[in-house]
mmCIF file of C-alpha atoms in Angstrom:
data_model
loop_
_atom_site.group_PDB
_atom_site.id
_atom_site.type_symbol
_atom_site.label_atom_id
_atom_site.label_comp_id
_atom_site.label_asym_id
_atom_site.label_seq_id
_atom_site.Cartn_x
_atom_site.Cartn_y
_atom_site.Cartn_z
ATOM 1 C CA UNK A 368 20.248 -38.752 31.365
ATOM 2 C CA UNK A 369 20.000 -35.360 29.817
ATOM 3 C CA UNK A 370 22.631 -34.016 32.269
ATOM 4 C CA UNK A 371 24.850 -37.009 31.631
ATOM 5 C CA UNK A 372 24.572 -36.417 27.864
ATOM 6 C CA UNK A 373 25.456 -32.796 28.236
ATOM 7 C CA UNK A 374 28.470 -33.510 30.437
ATOM 8 C CA UNK A 375 29.708 -35.990 27.914
ATOM 9 C CA UNK A 376 29.212 -33.645 25.027
ATOM 10 C CA UNK A 377 31.147 -30.935 26.872
ATOM 11 C CA UNK A 378 33.879 -33.436 27.669
ATOM 12 C CA UNK A 379 34.319 -34.020 24.019
ATOM 13 C CA UNK A 380 35.546 -30.481 23.417
ATOM 14 C CA UNK A 381 39.008 -30.847 25.054
ATOM 15 C CA UNK A 382 39.447 -34.246 23.600
ATOM 16 C CA UNK A 383 38.715 -33.005 20.094
ATOM 17 C CA UNK A 384 41.099 -30.083 20.604
ATOM 18 C CA UNK A 385 43.842 -32.491 21.655
ATOM 19 C CA UNK A 386 43.082 -34.740 18.654
ATOM 20 C CA UNK A 387 43.180 -31.762 16.315
ATOM 21 C CA UNK A 388 46.616 -30.732 17.630
ATOM 22 C CA UNK A 389 47.913 -34.319 17.037
ATOM 23 C CA UNK A 390 46.322 -34.490 13.549
ATOM 24 C CA UNK A 391 47.755 -31.094 12.598
ATOM 25 C CA UNK A 392 51.257 -32.021 13.919
ATOM 26 C CA UNK A 393 51.372 -35.395 12.062
ATOM 27 C CA UNK A 394 50.172 -33.695 8.923
ATOM 28 C CA UNK A 395 53.036 -31.163 9.143
ATOM 29 C CA UNK A 396 55.486 -33.967 9.770
ATOM 30 C CA UNK A 397 54.606 -35.716 6.531
ATOM 31 C CA UNK A 398 57.020 -35.313 3.648
ATOM 32 C CA UNK A 399 56.116 -32.398 1.408
ATOM 33 C CA UNK A 400 53.225 -29.967 1.868
ATOM 34 C CA UNK A 401 50.190 -28.651 0.158
ATOM 35 C CA UNK A 402 51.884 -25.521 -1.039
ATOM 36 C CA UNK A 403 52.511 -26.827 -4.596
ATOM 37 C CA UNK A 404 48.826 -27.279 -5.078
ATOM 38 C CA UNK A 405 48.016 -23.668 -4.129
ATOM 39 C CA UNK A 406 50.228 -21.807 -6.586
ATOM 40 C CA UNK A 407 50.642 -21.587 -10.301
ATOM 41 C CA UNK A 408 52.548 -24.711 -11.286
ATOM 42 C CA UNK A 409 53.911 -23.105 -14.440
ATOM 43 C CA UNK A 410 55.632 -20.382 -12.595
ATOM 44 C CA UNK A 411 58.968 -21.681 -11.248
ATOM 45 C CA UNK A 412 60.392 -18.226 -10.397
ATOM 46 C CA UNK A 413 62.172 -18.617 -6.937
ATOM 47 C CA UNK A 414 61.018 -15.095 -6.034
ATOM 48 C CA UNK A 415 57.377 -15.883 -6.790
ATOM 49 C CA UNK A 416 57.565 -19.158 -4.788
ATOM 50 C CA UNK A 417 59.118 -17.409 -1.745
ATOM 51 C CA UNK A 418 56.484 -14.554 -1.969
ATOM 52 C CA UNK A 419 53.631 -17.040 -2.066
ATOM 53 C CA UNK A 420 55.001 -19.111 0.791
ATOM 54 C CA UNK A 421 55.083 -15.979 2.910
ATOM 55 C CA UNK A 422 51.644 -14.729 1.690
ATOM 56 C CA UNK A 423 49.976 -18.149 2.371
ATOM 57 C CA UNK A 424 51.510 -18.402 5.816
ATOM 58 C CA UNK A 425 53.753 -21.416 5.245
ATOM 59 C CA UNK A 426 56.673 -19.546 6.873
ATOM 60 C CA UNK A 427 54.710 -18.815 10.102
ATOM 61 C CA UNK A 428 55.490 -20.802 13.275
ATOM 62 C CA UNK A 429 53.662 -24.140 13.565
ATOM 63 C CA UNK A 430 51.566 -22.933 16.521
ATOM 64 C CA UNK A 431 50.386 -19.859 14.503
ATOM 65 C CA UNK A 432 49.453 -22.062 11.560
ATOM 66 C CA UNK A 433 47.584 -24.422 13.952
ATOM 67 C CA UNK A 434 45.735 -21.532 15.559
ATOM 68 C CA UNK A 435 44.665 -20.270 12.153
ATOM 69 C CA UNK A 436 43.563 -23.652 10.933
ATOM 70 C CA UNK A 437 41.547 -24.584 14.095
ATOM 71 C CA UNK A 438 39.938 -21.140 14.239
ATOM 72 C CA UNK A 439 38.745 -21.524 10.580
ATOM 73 C CA UNK A 440 37.681 -25.210 11.326
ATOM 74 C CA UNK A 441 35.402 -24.455 14.168
ATOM 75 C CA UNK A 442 33.720 -21.799 12.050
ATOM 76 C CA UNK A 443 32.959 -24.417 9.342
ATOM 77 C CA UNK A 444 35.818 -23.515 7.012
ATOM 78 C CA UNK A 445 37.622 -26.847 6.459
ATOM 79 C CA UNK A 446 40.032 -25.327 3.912
ATOM 80 C CA UNK A 447 40.285 -25.835 0.189
ATOM 81 C CA UNK A 448 41.171 -29.082 -1.579
ATOM 82 C CA UNK A 449 44.404 -28.703 -3.509
ATOM 83 C CA UNK A 450 43.438 -31.637 -5.680
ATOM 84 C CA UNK A 451 39.897 -30.689 -6.661
ATOM 85 C CA UNK A 452 40.292 -26.915 -6.229
ATOM 86 C CA UNK A 453 36.997 -26.909 -4.180
ATOM 87 C CA UNK A 454 36.256 -26.395 -0.576
ATOM 88 C CA UNK A 455 37.007 -29.548 1.459
ATOM 89 C CA UNK A 456 33.554 -29.481 3.013
ATOM 90 C CA UNK A 457 31.942 -29.628 -0.382
ATOM 91 C CA UNK A 458 34.042 -32.618 -1.473
ATOM 92 C CA UNK A 459 33.360 -34.544 1.753
ATOM 93 C CA UNK A 460 29.633 -33.773 1.590
ATOM 94 C CA UNK A 461 29.503 -35.389 -1.888
ATOM 95 C CA UNK A 462 31.076 -38.622 -0.569
ATOM 96 C CA UNK A 463 29.183 -38.928 2.683
ATOM 97 C CA UNK A 464 25.871 -40.385 1.202
ATOM 98 C CA UNK A 465 27.795 -43.199 -0.497
ATOM 99 C CA UNK A 466 29.653 -44.146 2.621
ATOM 100 C CA UNK A 467 26.472 -43.916 4.793
ATOM 101 C CA UNK A 468 24.667 -46.129 2.282
ATOM 102 C CA UNK A 469 27.555 -48.671 2.377
ATOM 103 C CA UNK A 470 27.857 -48.588 6.173
ATOM 104 C CA UNK A 471 24.090 -48.881 6.661
ATOM 105 C CA UNK A 472 23.703 -51.873 4.263
ATOM 106 C CA UNK A 473 26.706 -53.634 5.946
ATOM 107 C CA UNK A 474 25.214 -53.023 9.359
ATOM 108 C CA UNK A 475 21.975 -54.682 8.365
ATOM 109 C CA UNK A 476 23.878 -57.671 6.914
ATOM 110 C CA UNK A 477 26.057 -57.903 10.098
ATOM 111 C CA UNK A 478 23.171 -57.924 12.544
ATOM 112 C CA UNK A 479 20.992 -60.272 10.495
ATOM 113 C CA UNK A 480 23.719 -62.913 10.157
ATOM 114 C CA UNK A 481 25.024 -62.400 13.626
ATOM 115 C CA UNK A 482 21.521 -62.835 15.153
ATOM 116 C CA UNK A 483 20.723 -65.924 13.157
ATOM 117 C CA UNK A 484 24.029 -67.706 13.649
ATOM 118 C CA UNK A 485 24.487 -66.495 17.239
ATOM 119 C CA UNK A 486 20.983 -67.770 18.225
ATOM 120 C CA UNK A 487 21.614 -71.175 16.569
ATOM 121 C CA UNK A 488 25.078 -71.644 18.093
ATOM 122 C CA UNK A 489 23.882 -70.542 21.502
ATOM 123 C CA UNK A 490 20.855 -72.844 21.606
ATOM 124 C CA UNK A 491 22.839 -75.864 20.186
ATOM 125 C CA UNK A 492 26.372 -75.460 21.549
ATOM 126 C CA UNK A 493 29.151 -77.968 20.750
ATOM 127 C CA UNK A 494 27.155 -79.454 17.846
ATOM 128 C CA UNK A 495 28.326 -79.765 14.299
ATOM 129 C CA UNK A 496 26.444 -76.614 13.370
ATOM 130 C CA UNK A 497 28.097 -74.720 16.216
ATOM 131 C CA UNK A 498 31.486 -75.938 15.189
ATOM 132 C CA UNK A 499 30.882 -74.872 11.572
ATOM 133 C CA UNK A 500 29.891 -71.440 12.716
ATOM 134 C CA UNK A 501 32.886 -71.178 15.025
ATOM 135 C CA UNK A 502 35.126 -72.138 12.077
ATOM 136 C CA UNK A 503 33.600 -69.408 10.015
ATOM 137 C CA UNK A 504 34.165 -66.914 12.827
ATOM 138 C CA UNK A 505 37.797 -67.755 13.166
ATOM 139 C CA UNK A 506 38.296 -67.457 9.399
ATOM 140 C CA UNK A 507 36.485 -64.169 9.209
ATOM 141 C CA UNK A 508 38.616 -62.791 12.068
ATOM 142 C CA UNK A 509 41.826 -64.016 10.468
ATOM 143 C CA UNK A 510 41.330 -63.072 6.787
ATOM 144 C CA UNK A 511 42.117 -59.420 6.029
ATOM 145 C CA UNK A 512 39.318 -57.508 4.454
ATOM 146 C CA UNK A 513 41.357 -56.611 1.400
ATOM 147 C CA UNK A 514 41.938 -60.265 0.676
ATOM 148 C CA UNK A 515 38.266 -61.076 1.061
ATOM 149 C CA UNK A 516 37.441 -58.134 -1.194
ATOM 150 C CA UNK A 517 39.854 -59.246 -3.972
ATOM 151 C CA UNK A 518 38.471 -62.838 -3.848
ATOM 152 C CA UNK A 519 34.923 -61.580 -3.895
ATOM 153 C CA UNK A 520 35.578 -59.447 -6.910
ATOM 154 C CA UNK A 521 37.291 -62.365 -8.683
ATOM 155 C CA UNK A 522 34.528 -64.863 -8.181
ATOM 156 C CA UNK A 523 31.356 -62.765 -8.101
ATOM 157 C CA UNK A 524 32.263 -59.998 -10.536
ATOM 158 C CA UNK A 525 34.761 -61.511 -13.028
ATOM 159 C CA UNK A 526 33.769 -65.171 -13.022
ATOM 160 C CA UNK A 527 30.034 -65.112 -12.331
ATOM 161 C CA UNK A 528 29.278 -61.493 -13.300
ATOM 162 C CA UNK A 529 26.675 -61.153 -10.542
ATOM 163 C CA UNK A 530 27.912 -57.784 -9.242
ATOM 164 C CA UNK A 531 29.756 -54.722 -10.697
ATOM 165 C CA UNK A 532 33.236 -54.419 -9.326
ATOM 166 C CA UNK A 533 33.683 -50.655 -9.169
ATOM 167 C CA UNK A 534 31.862 -47.362 -8.929
ATOM 168 C CA UNK A 535 28.586 -46.589 -7.079
ATOM 169 C CA UNK A 536 26.129 -46.381 -9.929
ATOM 170 C CA UNK A 537 25.926 -47.296 -13.551
ATOM 171 C CA UNK A 538 26.976 -44.818 -16.224
ATOM 172 C CA UNK A 539 24.344 -42.709 -17.874
ATOM 173 C CA UNK A 540 21.545 -43.406 -15.467
ATOM 174 C CA UNK A 541 19.230 -40.548 -14.430
ATOM 175 C CA UNK A 542 19.102 -39.883 -10.732
ATOM 176 C CA UNK A 543 15.678 -40.553 -9.243
ATOM 177 C CA UNK A 544 14.755 -43.315 -11.659
ATOM 178 C CA UNK A 545 14.058 -46.913 -10.690
ATOM 179 C CA UNK A 546 17.023 -48.176 -12.730
ATOM 180 C CA UNK A 547 19.242 -45.699 -10.889
ATOM 181 C CA UNK A 548 18.343 -47.076 -7.480
ATOM 182 C CA UNK A 549 18.582 -50.687 -8.639
ATOM 183 C CA UNK A 550 22.087 -49.895 -9.911
ATOM 184 C CA UNK A 551 23.029 -48.207 -6.615
ATOM 185 C CA UNK A 552 21.961 -51.337 -4.722
ATOM 186 C CA UNK A 553 23.910 -53.681 -7.066
ATOM 187 C CA UNK A 554 27.033 -51.589 -6.760
ATOM 188 C CA UNK A 555 26.866 -51.446 -2.976
ATOM 189 C CA UNK A 556 25.841 -55.003 -2.203
ATOM 190 C CA UNK A 557 29.160 -56.828 -2.850
ATOM 191 C CA UNK A 558 31.336 -54.394 -0.767
ATOM 192 C CA UNK A 559 28.635 -54.296 1.911
ATOM 193 C CA UNK A 560 28.652 -58.132 1.986
ATOM 194 C CA UNK A 561 32.385 -58.201 2.451
ATOM 195 C CA UNK A 562 32.301 -55.489 5.058
ATOM 196 C CA UNK A 563 29.309 -56.921 6.889
ATOM 197 C CA UNK A 564 30.119 -60.667 6.837
ATOM 198 C CA UNK A 565 33.776 -60.092 7.947
ATOM 199 C CA UNK A 566 32.415 -58.073 10.920
ATOM 200 C CA UNK A 567 29.744 -60.682 11.772
ATOM 201 C CA UNK A 568 32.201 -63.064 13.478
ATOM 202 C CA UNK A 569 32.773 -61.157 16.703
ATOM 203 C CA UNK A 570 29.104 -60.375 17.225
ATOM 204 C CA UNK A 571 28.105 -63.956 16.515
ATOM 205 C CA UNK A 572 30.602 -65.179 19.130
ATOM 206 C CA UNK A 573 29.462 -62.605 21.658
ATOM 207 C CA UNK A 574 25.808 -63.567 21.281
ATOM 208 C CA UNK A 575 26.554 -67.238 21.421
ATOM 209 C CA UNK A 576 28.588 -67.054 24.540
ATOM 210 C CA UNK A 577 25.944 -64.753 26.273
ATOM 211 C CA UNK A 578 23.151 -67.172 25.397
ATOM 212 C CA UNK A 579 25.061 -70.117 26.756
ATOM 213 C CA UNK A 580 25.898 -68.195 29.967
ATOM 214 C CA UNK A 581 22.360 -66.853 30.501
ATOM 215 C CA UNK A 582 20.816 -70.376 29.846
ATOM 216 C CA UNK A 583 22.642 -71.600 33.000
ATOM 217 C CA UNK A 584 21.323 -68.888 35.336
ATOM 218 C CA UNK A 585 18.744 -69.290 38.055
ATOM 219 C CA UNK A 586 15.877 -67.437 36.389
ATOM 220 C CA UNK A 587 16.104 -69.876 33.442
ATOM 221 C CA UNK A 588 16.053 -72.947 35.722
ATOM 222 C CA UNK A 589 13.044 -71.372 37.471
ATOM 223 C CA UNK A 590 11.219 -70.841 34.207
ATOM 224 C CA UNK A 591 11.900 -74.493 33.199
ATOM 225 C CA UNK A 592 10.621 -75.852 36.534
ATOM 226 C CA UNK A 593 7.352 -73.985 35.897
ATOM 227 C CA UNK A 594 6.939 -75.831 32.652
ATOM 228 C CA UNK A 595 7.617 -72.772 30.367
ATOM 229 C CA UNK A 596 8.189 -73.824 26.735
ATOM 230 C CA UNK A 597 11.782 -73.872 25.706
ATOM 231 C CA UNK A 598 11.098 -71.564 22.739
ATOM 232 C CA UNK A 599 9.576 -69.055 25.226
ATOM 233 C CA UNK A 600 12.586 -69.316 27.517
ATOM 234 C CA UNK A 601 15.048 -68.620 24.759
ATOM 235 C CA UNK A 602 13.077 -66.018 22.847
ATOM 236 C CA UNK A 603 11.718 -64.031 25.723
ATOM 237 C CA UNK A 604 13.974 -64.426 28.709
ATOM 238 C CA UNK A 605 17.444 -65.429 27.422
ATOM 239 C CA UNK A 606 17.547 -63.474 24.201
ATOM 240 C CA UNK A 607 16.376 -60.278 25.958
ATOM 241 C CA UNK A 608 19.415 -60.306 28.204
ATOM 242 C CA UNK A 609 21.855 -61.703 25.574
ATOM 243 C CA UNK A 610 21.047 -59.052 22.962
ATOM 244 C CA UNK A 611 22.186 -56.156 25.174
ATOM 245 C CA UNK A 612 25.840 -56.297 24.101
ATOM 246 C CA UNK A 613 24.830 -56.314 20.446
ATOM 247 C CA UNK A 614 22.633 -53.282 20.970
ATOM 248 C CA UNK A 615 25.412 -51.297 22.705
ATOM 249 C CA UNK A 616 27.901 -52.250 19.948
ATOM 250 C CA UNK A 617 25.691 -50.250 17.471
ATOM 251 C CA UNK A 618 27.225 -47.022 18.865
ATOM 252 C CA UNK A 619 30.766 -48.255 18.362
ATOM 253 C CA UNK A 620 29.948 -49.518 14.876
ATOM 254 C CA UNK A 621 29.207 -45.944 13.617
ATOM 255 C CA UNK A 622 32.917 -45.021 13.502
ATOM 256 C CA UNK A 623 34.367 -48.519 13.136
ATOM 257 C CA UNK A 624 32.565 -49.385 9.976
ATOM 258 C CA UNK A 625 33.342 -46.013 8.373
ATOM 259 C CA UNK A 626 37.023 -46.377 9.217
ATOM 260 C CA UNK A 627 36.870 -50.017 8.096
ATOM 261 C CA UNK A 628 35.414 -48.902 4.789
ATOM 262 C CA UNK A 629 38.643 -47.201 3.921
ATOM 263 C CA UNK A 630 40.173 -50.473 2.642
ATOM 264 C CA UNK A 631 36.877 -51.840 1.213
ATOM 265 C CA UNK A 632 36.042 -48.703 -0.748
ATOM 266 C CA UNK A 633 39.582 -48.574 -2.184
ATOM 267 C CA UNK A 634 39.462 -52.249 -3.228
ATOM 268 C CA UNK A 635 36.032 -51.727 -4.927
ATOM 269 C CA UNK A 636 36.938 -48.224 -6.113
ATOM 270 C CA UNK A 637 33.759 -47.180 -4.398
ATOM 271 C CA UNK A 638 33.556 -43.375 -4.181
ATOM 272 C CA UNK A 639 33.131 -42.844 -0.455
ATOM 273 C CA UNK A 640 34.935 -41.206 2.470
ATOM 274 C CA UNK A 641 37.390 -44.049 2.810
ATOM 275 C CA UNK A 642 38.600 -43.935 -0.796
ATOM 276 C CA UNK A 643 38.744 -40.072 -0.498
ATOM 277 C CA UNK A 644 40.850 -40.234 2.655
ATOM 278 C CA UNK A 645 43.482 -42.543 1.057
ATOM 279 C CA UNK A 646 43.533 -40.406 -2.056
ATOM 280 C CA UNK A 647 44.072 -37.249 0.000
ATOM 281 C CA UNK A 648 46.918 -38.844 1.889
ATOM 282 C CA UNK A 649 48.631 -39.915 -1.328
ATOM 283 C CA UNK A 650 48.205 -36.510 -2.978
ATOM 284 C CA UNK A 651 49.139 -34.487 0.129
ATOM 285 C CA UNK A 652 45.599 -32.898 0.174
ATOM 286 C CA UNK A 653 45.952 -31.813 3.796
ATOM 287 C CA UNK A 654 42.641 -29.974 4.068
ATOM 288 C CA UNK A 655 40.593 -33.069 3.064
ATOM 289 C CA UNK A 656 42.766 -35.420 5.056
ATOM 290 C CA UNK A 657 42.546 -33.530 8.371
ATOM 291 C CA UNK A 658 38.840 -32.825 7.933
ATOM 292 C CA UNK A 659 38.076 -36.535 7.443
ATOM 293 C CA UNK A 660 40.286 -37.496 10.399
ATOM 294 C CA UNK A 661 38.503 -35.059 12.649
ATOM 295 C CA UNK A 662 35.122 -36.280 11.399
ATOM 296 C CA UNK A 663 36.084 -39.892 12.226
ATOM 297 C CA UNK A 664 37.398 -38.859 15.657
ATOM 298 C CA UNK A 665 34.120 -37.096 16.348
ATOM 299 C CA UNK A 666 32.148 -40.079 15.240
ATOM 300 C CA UNK A 667 34.244 -42.314 17.521
ATOM 301 C CA UNK A 668 33.556 -40.146 20.556
ATOM 302 C CA UNK A 669 29.886 -39.810 19.617
ATOM 303 C CA UNK A 670 29.656 -43.522 19.095
ATOM 304 C CA UNK A 671 30.952 -44.186 22.543
ATOM 305 C CA UNK A 672 28.268 -41.829 23.954
ATOM 306 C CA UNK A 673 25.537 -43.561 21.929
ATOM 307 C CA UNK A 674 26.696 -46.951 23.200
ATOM 308 C CA UNK A 675 26.568 -45.785 26.840
ATOM 309 C CA UNK A 676 23.077 -44.255 26.342
ATOM 310 C CA UNK A 677 21.826 -47.491 24.655
ATOM 311 C CA UNK A 678 23.213 -49.512 27.458
ATOM 312 C CA UNK A 679 21.311 -47.420 29.943
ATOM 313 C CA UNK A 680 18.078 -47.813 27.888
ATOM 314 C CA UNK A 681 18.205 -51.591 27.287
ATOM 315 C CA UNK A 682 19.451 -52.557 30.714
ATOM 316 C CA UNK A 683 17.270 -50.950 33.496
ATOM 317 C CA UNK A 684 19.941 -51.933 36.056
ATOM 318 C CA UNK A 685 22.239 -49.245 34.610
ATOM 319 C CA UNK A 686 21.570 -45.728 35.718
ATOM 320 C CA UNK A 687 23.316 -42.855 34.031
ATOM 321 C CA UNK A 688 24.144 -40.170 36.630
#
């Protein structure tokens, strides 16, 4: 497994280089550039503007600009944000904890509800409860996350006042205090519920279908013929095999939820990576935008590796060579 992991990690390098080339090219094809954010906005002298474009390398060929950017990037220099006038790495580092907290909370919600509903629907297929769960799954898959977010804000924030509708923590709270952490949880809970419950549908359906399929296999019929309790059959034999897809999905969820948080964070004005990405696109903050894109690309590739490793761990029939 160690050799397999090392091979996969080495295989990521050419993929990331190709992704970086595509990301850089697309950024350069966007209208406008980051040049206006790097010079004195009060100086409109054409000679000054031409001199600074030459000095900052905006007149160099695209391949030269790419080489300079990727060389700095691999050394940990992600560039400087033209919006915040700070290093892009510092801006991203400030937002990562909020996004990880949101993604982690939504993952817990997703797996708890998917496990409960998938187990119930799989054990009692084609009943009223199963049909209600299937209806919820179809609605969750069909309704866009931004619509669900707006509806949740309207009812649970404006009408009922149960949750705050923006920010990540209350104003004036001292970090490290009990009130601070309570406020953090209140602010993250509603967007995490929207993100988690909307993603529960596919997992519930996968678990339900696997339980139904496994309940018809020979080893289950053998267990029943020996007089094994039905609860033991489902909880020990069937569930152990049916839960394998959910475990492997955990790797894919790492990048999927972070990218899915782009819309959710924007709707709830939650200060995370997703909101920062959209903001950087709107303000032509290329250093931040390209850095977040590369981060998400790496997380996607790394998530695929984690999923493969988990599959080999939970299913002894799989051997990673």
